[in-house]
Amino acid sequence: MRKIDCFIPFAGIAQVEKTVKNLQETGSVSSIYLLAAPDVTETLPGCETLHVPPIQSAAAIKAIAGHTQAEYTLLYTKYTTLEPGMFSLERMIHIAQDSDAGMVYADRYQVKEGRQTNAPVIDYQFGSLRDDFDFGSVLLFRTDAFLEAASHIKEDRYQFAGLYDLRLKLSQKETLVHINEYLYSEIEDDTRKSGEKIFDYVDPKNRDRQIEMEKACTEHLKEIGGYLAPEFKQIEFSAGNFRYEASVIIPVRNRIRTIRDAIHSVLKQKTDFKFNLIIIDNHSTDGTTEAINEFKSDERLIHIIPRRNDLGIGGCWNMGVHHPECGKFAVQLDSDDVYKDENTLSTMVRAFYEQNCAMVVGTYMMTDFNMNMIAPGIIDHKEWTPENGRNNALRINGLGAPRAFYTPVLREVKVPNTSYGEDYALGLNFSRHYQIGRVYDVVYLCRRWDDNSDASLDIVKMNGHNLYKDRIRTWELQARVAMNKKE
């Protein structure tokens, strides 16, 4: 039964001793290799130490490929203690054999501050291209599949994207199977709320990492036929007969503490064109409706209360965009947020003409409720480049803000009637054919506070959101592959 070679990050004996003992006691392990930085001098009897860069690097993956000899290869990616469940490694081997998977991964328990909680993961699919996809910390590979994928990693200088590149290469020929059983426990030391984690991927200090991930993802898209060259449809901006040049769209439900600020930030805009504000008030019950009515003397404000009761944020957007008074360009403003100053609307509209694009993505600054800047600060989404943005969009988990759309195209595409990921679906769809314009000046303030919809999500809701976004990616990637085959 000793069919597994294990590879574990190693910072010292105290850190790995219990994990090693737990693995040895399973009876399934052939050899254990400790992945150590060059300055680590400690050794542990019964284990071989490999001095390599971090496990996410290409060099570490190549080193593992050069040492693994058992039928299966296990990577543990955390420095905290791993406790395999009873017969769990045998179970993982069993499922790997039955499904002929190149890799299996499983649900797990997390121990946070001494308390055990369930930490399920989600199924991997064709569009699961996020580099931060959560597999858990235990990855079990069929060794021949691991070696084949590792042999195609071309960029030996990857410091951050080696493990990501490995699983992309693996997915081209093998299935990655989720075992929805709780097979191990891990110590979790990141105790931040969901709302504090979601911007990690756009933190400016991670820019080097992002560039590597983009390179690996772009290569993968080329290899599977999903890459799109930077060739775009041109737009004349002459469709329709619009009374207004632009409309700001605000869907809102129960935002009495922020809606007045949002409205003020729109009505104070200075432009040389006509604009209006369309608020879709989705049956608020906290005084938001009355707060909006305080502005009814301003003829630019259109206050809609839907007759329907089945609208999410996307459905509210559809109501606003299909209103006969909607302008040529529809510009987003969340009811929590505000425009930075009186020039935001002009800046966003001007970008459409200057860059000939069907959608514009701006730059925002993270603030607290009182508009003071908080980490990670300015979010400019530099991955949205004219050259490769629409390919890299399949990897990232958000688009930036504010978002603005050429209304005739948006009316044709329509917004998914959801309250999460609807903007991301639009960005992918628009970018399939059209250029996405960029504004790199800060034009938007994104307020983070306890009542944000994503401030503190439990893992089930987070998984539901991520599964939906992966599904959006899958549909988009399938469409792009099919489109390339026709050309």
Coordinates of C-alpha atoms in Angstrom, one line a residue:
M1 CA 0.0 0.0 0.0
R2 CA 3.0 2.4 0.1
K3 CA 2.1 4.1 -3.1
I4 CA 2.7 7.7 -2.3
D5 CA 5.7 10.0 -2.3
C6 CA 5.0 13.1 -0.2
F7 CA 6.5 16.6 -0.6
I8 CA 6.1 19.0 2.3
P9 CA 7.2 22.6 2.8
F10 CA 9.9 22.6 5.5
A11 CA 11.0 25.5 7.8
G12 CA 12.2 23.5 10.7
I13 CA 11.7 20.2 12.7
A14 CA 9.1 21.7 15.0
Q15 CA 6.9 22.8 12.1
V16 CA 6.8 19.4 10.2
E17 CA 7.4 16.8 12.9
K18 CA 3.7 16.1 13.6
T19 CA 2.7 16.2 10.0
V20 CA 5.4 13.7 9.1
K21 CA 4.4 11.4 11.9
N22 CA 0.8 11.6 10.8
L23 CA 1.7 10.7 7.2
Q24 CA 3.9 7.9 8.2
E25 CA 1.2 6.3 10.3
T26 CA -1.2 6.1 7.4
G27 CA 0.7 3.2 5.9
S28 CA 0.3 4.6 2.4
V29 CA 3.5 6.6 2.2
S30 CA 6.7 5.4 0.6
S31 CA 9.0 8.5 0.9
I32 CA 8.7 11.9 2.4
Y33 CA 10.6 14.9 1.0
L34 CA 11.0 18.1 2.9
L35 CA 11.1 21.2 0.7
A36 CA 13.4 23.7 2.4
A37 CA 14.9 27.1 1.6
P38 CA 18.6 27.1 1.1
D39 CA 19.3 28.5 4.6
V40 CA 17.4 25.7 6.4
T41 CA 20.0 23.4 7.9
E42 CA 17.9 21.1 10.1
T43 CA 17.1 17.6 9.0
L44 CA 14.6 15.0 10.1
P45 CA 15.4 11.3 10.2
G46 CA 13.4 9.2 7.7
C47 CA 13.0 12.2 5.4
E48 CA 15.1 13.6 2.6
T49 CA 15.6 17.3 2.4
L50 CA 15.4 19.1 -0.9
H51 CA 16.7 22.7 -1.0
V52 CA 14.4 24.5 -3.4
P53 CA 12.5 27.8 -3.9
P54 CA 8.9 27.9 -2.6
I55 CA 6.5 25.2 -3.8
Q56 CA 4.7 27.7 -6.1
S57 CA 7.9 28.1 -8.2
A58 CA 8.8 26.2 -11.4
A59 CA 12.1 25.2 -9.9
A60 CA 10.3 23.4 -7.1
I61 CA 8.0 21.6 -9.4
K62 CA 10.9 20.5 -11.5
A63 CA 12.7 19.3 -8.4
I64 CA 9.7 17.3 -7.3
A65 CA 9.5 15.7 -10.7
G66 CA 13.1 14.7 -10.5
H67 CA 12.6 12.8 -7.2
T68 CA 9.1 11.3 -7.1
Q69 CA 9.1 7.6 -7.9
A70 CA 6.0 6.2 -6.3
E71 CA 2.7 5.6 -8.2
Y72 CA 1.2 8.8 -6.7
T73 CA 2.7 12.1 -5.7
L74 CA 1.3 14.2 -2.8
L75 CA 1.9 17.9 -2.4
Y76 CA 1.0 19.5 0.9
T77 CA 1.1 23.3 0.4
K78 CA 0.9 24.6 4.0
Y79 CA 3.5 25.1 6.7
T80 CA 0.9 24.3 9.4
T81 CA 0.1 20.8 10.7
L82 CA -1.8 18.3 8.5
E83 CA -3.9 15.6 10.0
P84 CA -5.1 13.0 7.5
G85 CA -8.5 11.4 8.3
M86 CA -8.8 7.7 8.9
F87 CA -7.9 5.8 5.7
S88 CA -8.1 9.1 3.8
L89 CA -5.0 8.6 1.6
E90 CA -6.3 5.1 0.7
R91 CA -9.6 6.7 -0.2
M92 CA -7.9 9.3 -2.4
I93 CA -6.0 6.6 -4.2
H94 CA -9.2 4.6 -4.6
I95 CA -11.0 7.5 -6.2
A96 CA -8.0 8.4 -8.4
Q97 CA -8.0 4.9 -9.7
D98 CA -11.8 4.6 -10.3
S99 CA -12.0 8.0 -12.0
D100 CA -8.6 7.8 -13.8
A101 CA -7.9 11.3 -12.6
G102 CA -4.7 13.1 -13.1
M103 CA -5.2 14.8 -9.7
V104 CA -7.7 14.5 -6.9
Y105 CA -8.4 16.9 -4.1
A106 CA -10.9 16.8 -1.2
D107 CA -13.0 18.8 1.2
R108 CA -11.4 19.3 4.6
Y109 CA -11.7 20.6 8.1
Q110 CA -10.0 23.8 9.1
V111 CA -8.9 24.4 12.7
K112 CA -8.9 28.2 13.4
E113 CA -8.0 29.4 16.8
G114 CA -8.7 25.9 18.2
R115 CA -12.1 25.6 16.6
Q116 CA -12.8 23.0 13.8
T117 CA -15.0 24.1 10.9
N118 CA -16.0 22.6 7.6
A119 CA -14.1 23.9 4.6
P120 CA -15.5 22.4 1.4
V121 CA -14.1 23.2 -2.0
I122 CA -15.8 23.2 -5.4
D123 CA -15.6 21.2 -8.6
Y124 CA -12.9 22.0 -11.2
Q125 CA -14.3 22.8 -14.6
F126 CA -13.0 23.9 -18.0
G127 CA -13.2 27.6 -17.1
S128 CA -11.6 27.2 -13.6
L129 CA -8.7 29.4 -14.6
R130 CA -8.4 31.5 -11.5
D131 CA -4.8 31.2 -10.2
D132 CA -6.2 31.3 -6.6
F133 CA -8.7 28.4 -7.2
D134 CA -9.0 26.7 -3.8
F135 CA -8.0 23.0 -4.0
G136 CA -7.3 22.8 -0.3
S137 CA -3.8 22.1 0.8
V138 CA -3.5 18.4 -0.2
L139 CA -3.1 17.6 -3.9
L140 CA -2.7 14.0 -4.9
F141 CA -1.4 13.4 -8.4
R142 CA -1.0 10.3 -10.5
T143 CA 2.8 10.4 -10.9
D144 CA 2.9 9.7 -14.6
A145 CA 0.4 12.6 -15.2
F146 CA 2.4 14.9 -12.9
L147 CA 5.7 14.1 -14.8
E148 CA 4.1 14.6 -18.2
A149 CA 2.6 18.0 -17.2
A150 CA 5.9 19.1 -15.5
S151 CA 7.9 18.3 -18.6
H152 CA 5.9 20.9 -20.5
I153 CA 6.6 23.8 -18.1
K154 CA 8.8 25.9 -20.3
E155 CA 9.4 28.9 -18.0
D156 CA 12.0 27.7 -15.5
R157 CA 12.2 31.2 -14.1
Y158 CA 8.7 31.3 -12.7
Q159 CA 8.9 32.3 -9.1
F160 CA 5.2 32.3 -8.4
A161 CA 3.4 30.5 -11.3
G162 CA 5.0 27.1 -11.4
L163 CA 2.3 25.2 -9.5
Y164 CA -0.4 27.2 -11.4
D165 CA 1.2 26.3 -14.7
L166 CA 1.5 22.7 -13.7
R167 CA -2.3 22.3 -13.1
L168 CA -3.1 24.1 -16.3
K169 CA -0.9 21.8 -18.2
L170 CA -2.3 18.8 -16.3
S171 CA -5.9 19.9 -17.1
Q172 CA -5.3 19.8 -20.8
K173 CA -5.0 16.0 -20.8
E174 CA -6.3 14.9 -17.5
T175 CA -9.3 15.4 -15.2
L176 CA -9.0 17.1 -11.8
V177 CA -11.5 15.4 -9.5
H178 CA -13.1 16.9 -6.4
I179 CA -13.8 14.3 -3.7
N180 CA -16.7 15.9 -1.8
E181 CA -15.8 14.1 1.4
Y182 CA -13.9 15.6 4.4
L183 CA -10.6 13.7 4.3
Y184 CA -8.2 15.7 6.4
S185 CA -7.8 18.6 8.8
E186 CA -5.4 21.5 8.4
I187 CA -4.5 24.4 10.7
E188 CA -5.7 27.6 9.1
D189 CA -3.8 30.8 10.2
D190 CA -5.6 33.3 7.9
T191 CA -8.5 34.4 10.1
R192 CA -9.5 37.5 8.1
K193 CA -13.1 37.9 7.0
S194 CA -14.0 37.3 3.3
G195 CA -14.3 41.0 2.6
E196 CA -10.7 41.5 3.7
K197 CA -9.4 38.8 1.4
I198 CA -11.1 39.5 -1.9
F199 CA -8.7 42.3 -3.0
D200 CA -5.5 40.3 -2.4
Y201 CA -5.1 39.5 -6.0
V202 CA -5.1 43.2 -7.1
D203 CA -2.8 44.4 -4.3
P204 CA -0.1 46.4 -6.1
K205 CA 2.6 44.7 -4.1
N206 CA 1.6 41.4 -5.9
R207 CA 2.2 42.8 -9.4
D208 CA 5.2 40.6 -10.2
R209 CA 3.1 37.6 -9.3
Q210 CA 0.3 38.8 -11.5
I211 CA 2.5 39.1 -14.5
E212 CA 3.7 35.6 -14.2
M213 CA 0.2 34.2 -13.8
E214 CA -0.9 36.1 -16.8
K215 CA 1.9 34.6 -18.9
A216 CA 1.1 31.1 -17.8
C217 CA -2.7 31.5 -18.4
T218 CA -2.1 33.1 -21.9
E219 CA 0.1 30.2 -22.9
H220 CA -2.6 27.8 -21.7
L221 CA -5.3 29.6 -23.7
K222 CA -3.1 29.4 -26.9
E223 CA -2.6 25.6 -26.3
I224 CA -6.3 24.9 -25.9
G225 CA -7.6 27.2 -28.7
G226 CA -9.1 29.8 -26.5
Y227 CA -6.7 32.7 -27.1
L228 CA -8.0 35.8 -28.9
A229 CA -5.6 38.1 -30.7
P230 CA -6.0 41.9 -30.1
E231 CA -8.3 42.4 -33.1
F232 CA -11.6 44.2 -32.3
K233 CA -14.8 45.3 -34.0
Q234 CA -15.0 49.0 -34.6
I235 CA -17.9 51.1 -33.3
E236 CA -19.4 54.1 -35.0
F237 CA -21.4 55.2 -31.9
S238 CA -24.3 56.1 -34.2
A239 CA -26.9 53.4 -33.3
G240 CA -30.1 54.5 -31.7
N241 CA -31.6 58.0 -31.1
F242 CA -30.6 59.0 -27.6
R243 CA -31.9 62.1 -25.8
Y244 CA -29.1 61.7 -23.3
E245 CA -25.4 61.1 -23.9
A246 CA -25.0 59.1 -20.6
S247 CA -27.0 57.6 -17.8
V248 CA -25.7 56.6 -14.4
I249 CA -27.4 53.4 -13.2
I250 CA -27.8 52.7 -9.5
P251 CA -29.6 49.6 -8.4
V252 CA -30.4 49.8 -4.7
R253 CA -32.1 48.0 -1.9
N254 CA -31.9 49.2 1.8
R255 CA -28.9 51.6 1.6
I256 CA -30.3 54.4 3.7
R257 CA -26.8 55.2 5.1
T258 CA -25.1 55.6 1.7
I259 CA -27.7 56.4 -1.0
R260 CA -27.7 60.2 -0.5
D261 CA -23.9 60.3 -0.9
A262 CA -24.2 58.3 -4.1
I263 CA -26.9 60.5 -5.6
H264 CA -25.1 63.8 -4.6
S265 CA -21.9 62.5 -6.3
V266 CA -23.8 62.0 -9.6
L267 CA -25.9 65.2 -9.6
K268 CA -22.8 67.4 -9.1
Q269 CA -21.1 66.1 -12.2
K270 CA -19.9 68.7 -14.6
T271 CA -20.3 67.8 -18.3
D272 CA -20.7 69.4 -21.7
F273 CA -23.4 66.8 -22.5
K274 CA -26.8 65.9 -21.2
F275 CA -26.9 63.1 -18.6
N276 CA -29.4 61.6 -16.2
L277 CA -29.5 59.3 -13.2
I278 CA -31.7 56.2 -13.2
I279 CA -32.2 54.6 -9.8
I280 CA -33.8 51.2 -9.7
D281 CA -35.1 51.0 -6.1
N282 CA -35.7 47.2 -5.5
H283 CA -38.4 47.5 -2.8
S284 CA -36.4 49.1 -0.1
T285 CA -37.9 49.0 3.4
D286 CA -35.4 51.1 5.5
G287 CA -36.1 54.6 4.3
T288 CA -34.1 54.4 1.1
T289 CA -37.1 55.1 -1.0
E290 CA -38.0 58.3 1.0
A291 CA -34.3 59.4 0.8
I292 CA -34.4 59.1 -3.0
N293 CA -37.6 61.1 -3.1
E294 CA -35.8 64.0 -1.5
F295 CA -34.2 64.6 -4.9
K296 CA -37.3 64.4 -7.0
S297 CA -37.2 68.1 -7.9
D298 CA -34.2 67.4 -10.0
E299 CA -35.6 66.4 -13.4
R300 CA -32.4 64.4 -14.2
L301 CA -33.3 61.7 -11.6
I302 CA -35.6 58.9 -12.7
H303 CA -36.8 56.8 -9.8
I304 CA -38.0 53.3 -10.7
I305 CA -39.7 50.9 -8.3
P306 CA -40.1 47.6 -10.2
R307 CA -43.4 45.8 -10.3
R308 CA -41.5 42.5 -10.3
N309 CA -40.2 40.9 -7.2
D310 CA -37.7 38.6 -8.8
L311 CA -34.9 41.0 -9.8
G312 CA -31.4 40.8 -8.7
I313 CA -28.8 43.5 -9.4
G314 CA -28.5 42.3 -13.0
G315 CA -32.3 42.5 -13.4
C316 CA -32.4 46.0 -12.1
W317 CA -29.7 47.0 -14.5
N318 CA -31.8 45.6 -17.4
M319 CA -34.7 47.7 -16.3
G320 CA -32.5 50.8 -16.2
V321 CA -30.8 50.1 -19.5
H322 CA -34.0 49.4 -21.4
H323 CA -35.7 52.5 -20.0
P324 CA -36.6 54.8 -22.9
E325 CA -34.7 57.7 -21.3
C326 CA -31.4 55.7 -20.9
G327 CA -28.5 57.4 -22.5
K328 CA -26.0 56.3 -25.1
F329 CA -23.6 55.2 -22.4
A330 CA -24.7 53.4 -19.2
V331 CA -22.3 54.1 -16.3
Q332 CA -22.2 52.1 -13.1
L333 CA -22.4 53.4 -9.6
D334 CA -23.0 51.0 -6.6
S335 CA -25.3 52.4 -3.9
D336 CA -22.4 52.0 -1.4
D337 CA -20.0 54.1 -3.4
V338 CA -19.4 57.6 -4.8
Y339 CA -17.6 59.2 -7.8
K340 CA -14.3 60.7 -6.8
D341 CA -15.2 64.2 -8.1
E342 CA -17.3 66.1 -10.5
N343 CA -15.3 65.0 -13.6
T344 CA -15.8 61.2 -13.4
L345 CA -18.7 61.1 -15.9
S346 CA -16.9 63.2 -18.5
T347 CA -13.8 61.2 -18.1
M348 CA -15.6 57.9 -18.6
V349 CA -17.6 59.0 -21.6
R350 CA -14.6 60.6 -23.3
A351 CA -12.7 57.2 -23.1
F352 CA -15.3 55.6 -25.4
Y353 CA -14.5 57.9 -28.2
E354 CA -10.8 58.1 -27.7
Q355 CA -10.3 54.4 -27.4
N356 CA -13.2 53.2 -29.7
C357 CA -14.5 50.7 -27.2
A358 CA -17.8 49.2 -26.2
M359 CA -17.0 49.1 -22.5
V360 CA -14.8 51.3 -20.2
V361 CA -13.2 50.2 -16.9
G362 CA -12.0 52.8 -14.5
T363 CA -9.7 53.0 -11.5
Y364 CA -10.9 53.2 -7.9
M365 CA -9.6 53.7 -4.5
M366 CA -10.5 51.6 -1.5
T367 CA -11.8 53.7 1.4
D368 CA -13.5 53.2 4.8
F369 CA -17.0 54.5 5.4
N370 CA -15.7 58.0 5.9
M371 CA -13.8 58.1 2.6
N372 CA -10.4 57.6 4.1
M373 CA -8.1 55.4 2.0
I374 CA -7.5 51.9 3.3
A375 CA -5.4 49.0 2.1
P376 CA -4.7 48.0 -0.6
G377 CA -5.3 51.6 -1.8
I378 CA -5.6 52.3 -5.5
I379 CA -6.9 49.5 -7.7
D380 CA -6.1 50.1 -11.3
H381 CA -6.5 46.6 -12.8
K382 CA -3.4 47.0 -15.1
E383 CA -4.1 43.4 -16.3
W384 CA -6.8 45.0 -18.6
T385 CA -4.3 45.8 -21.3
P386 CA -5.4 46.4 -25.0
E387 CA -2.9 43.7 -26.0
N388 CA -4.0 40.9 -23.7
G389 CA -6.8 42.1 -21.4
R390 CA -9.5 39.9 -22.8
N391 CA -7.5 36.8 -22.4
N392 CA -6.3 37.7 -18.9
A393 CA -9.9 38.5 -18.0
L394 CA -10.5 34.7 -17.8
R395 CA -8.0 34.4 -15.0
I396 CA -8.8 37.4 -12.8
N397 CA -11.8 37.6 -10.5
G398 CA -13.0 41.1 -11.0
L399 CA -13.1 43.9 -13.6
G400 CA -12.5 47.2 -11.7
A401 CA -14.8 50.2 -11.3
P402 CA -16.6 52.1 -12.4
R403 CA -17.8 50.1 -15.4
A404 CA -19.5 51.8 -18.3
F405 CA -21.1 50.3 -21.4
Y406 CA -22.2 51.4 -24.9
T407 CA -26.0 51.0 -24.4
P408 CA -26.9 49.5 -27.8
V409 CA -24.5 46.6 -27.3
L410 CA -25.6 46.2 -23.6
R411 CA -29.3 46.1 -24.7
E412 CA -28.4 43.3 -27.1
V413 CA -26.3 41.3 -24.7
K414 CA -28.4 41.9 -21.6
V415 CA -27.3 41.5 -18.0
P416 CA -27.6 38.2 -16.1
N417 CA -30.3 38.5 -13.4
T418 CA -28.0 37.7 -10.5
S419 CA -26.6 39.8 -7.7
Y420 CA -23.1 38.5 -8.0
G421 CA -20.8 38.2 -11.0
E422 CA -23.2 39.9 -13.4
D423 CA -20.6 42.6 -14.2
Y424 CA -17.9 40.0 -14.8
A425 CA -20.1 38.1 -17.2
L426 CA -20.7 41.3 -19.2
G427 CA -17.0 42.1 -19.3
L428 CA -16.1 38.7 -20.7
N429 CA -18.9 38.8 -23.2
F430 CA -18.1 42.4 -24.4
S431 CA -14.4 41.6 -24.6
R432 CA -14.9 38.7 -26.9
H433 CA -15.6 41.1 -29.7
Y434 CA -14.9 44.6 -28.5
Q435 CA -12.0 46.6 -27.1
I436 CA -12.3 47.4 -23.4
G437 CA -11.3 50.9 -22.7
R438 CA -9.3 51.9 -19.6
V439 CA -9.1 55.0 -17.4
Y440 CA -6.1 54.8 -15.1
D441 CA -6.9 58.0 -13.1
V442 CA -8.8 57.4 -9.9
V443 CA -12.5 58.3 -10.7
Y444 CA -14.3 56.2 -8.1
L445 CA -14.3 55.6 -4.3
C446 CA -15.2 52.1 -3.2
R447 CA -16.4 52.2 0.4
R448 CA -15.8 49.1 2.6
W449 CA -18.0 48.8 5.6
D450 CA -19.8 46.1 7.6
D451 CA -22.9 46.2 5.4
N452 CA -21.2 45.5 2.1
S453 CA -22.7 42.4 0.5
D454 CA -19.4 40.6 0.5
A455 CA -18.0 41.9 3.8
S456 CA -18.3 38.6 5.7
L457 CA -19.5 35.6 3.7
D458 CA -19.5 32.1 5.0
I459 CA -17.6 29.5 3.0
V460 CA -20.8 28.1 1.4
K461 CA -21.7 31.4 -0.1
M462 CA -18.2 32.1 -1.2
N463 CA -18.1 28.7 -2.9
G464 CA -21.4 29.5 -4.6
H465 CA -20.0 32.8 -5.9
N466 CA -16.8 31.2 -7.1
L467 CA -18.6 28.2 -8.7
Y468 CA -20.8 30.7 -10.7
K469 CA -17.9 32.8 -11.8
D470 CA -16.1 29.6 -13.0
R471 CA -19.3 28.6 -14.9
I472 CA -19.3 32.0 -16.5
R473 CA -15.6 31.5 -17.5
T474 CA -16.5 28.0 -18.8
W475 CA -19.3 29.3 -21.1
E476 CA -17.1 32.1 -22.3
L477 CA -14.1 29.9 -23.0
Q478 CA -16.3 27.4 -24.8
A479 CA -17.6 30.2 -27.0
R480 CA -14.1 31.4 -27.8
V481 CA -12.8 28.0 -28.7
A482 CA -15.8 27.4 -31.0
M483 CA -15.3 30.9 -32.5
N484 CA -11.6 30.2 -33.2
K485 CA -12.5 26.8 -34.9
K486 CA -14.8 28.6 -37.3
E487 CA -12.1 31.1 -38.4

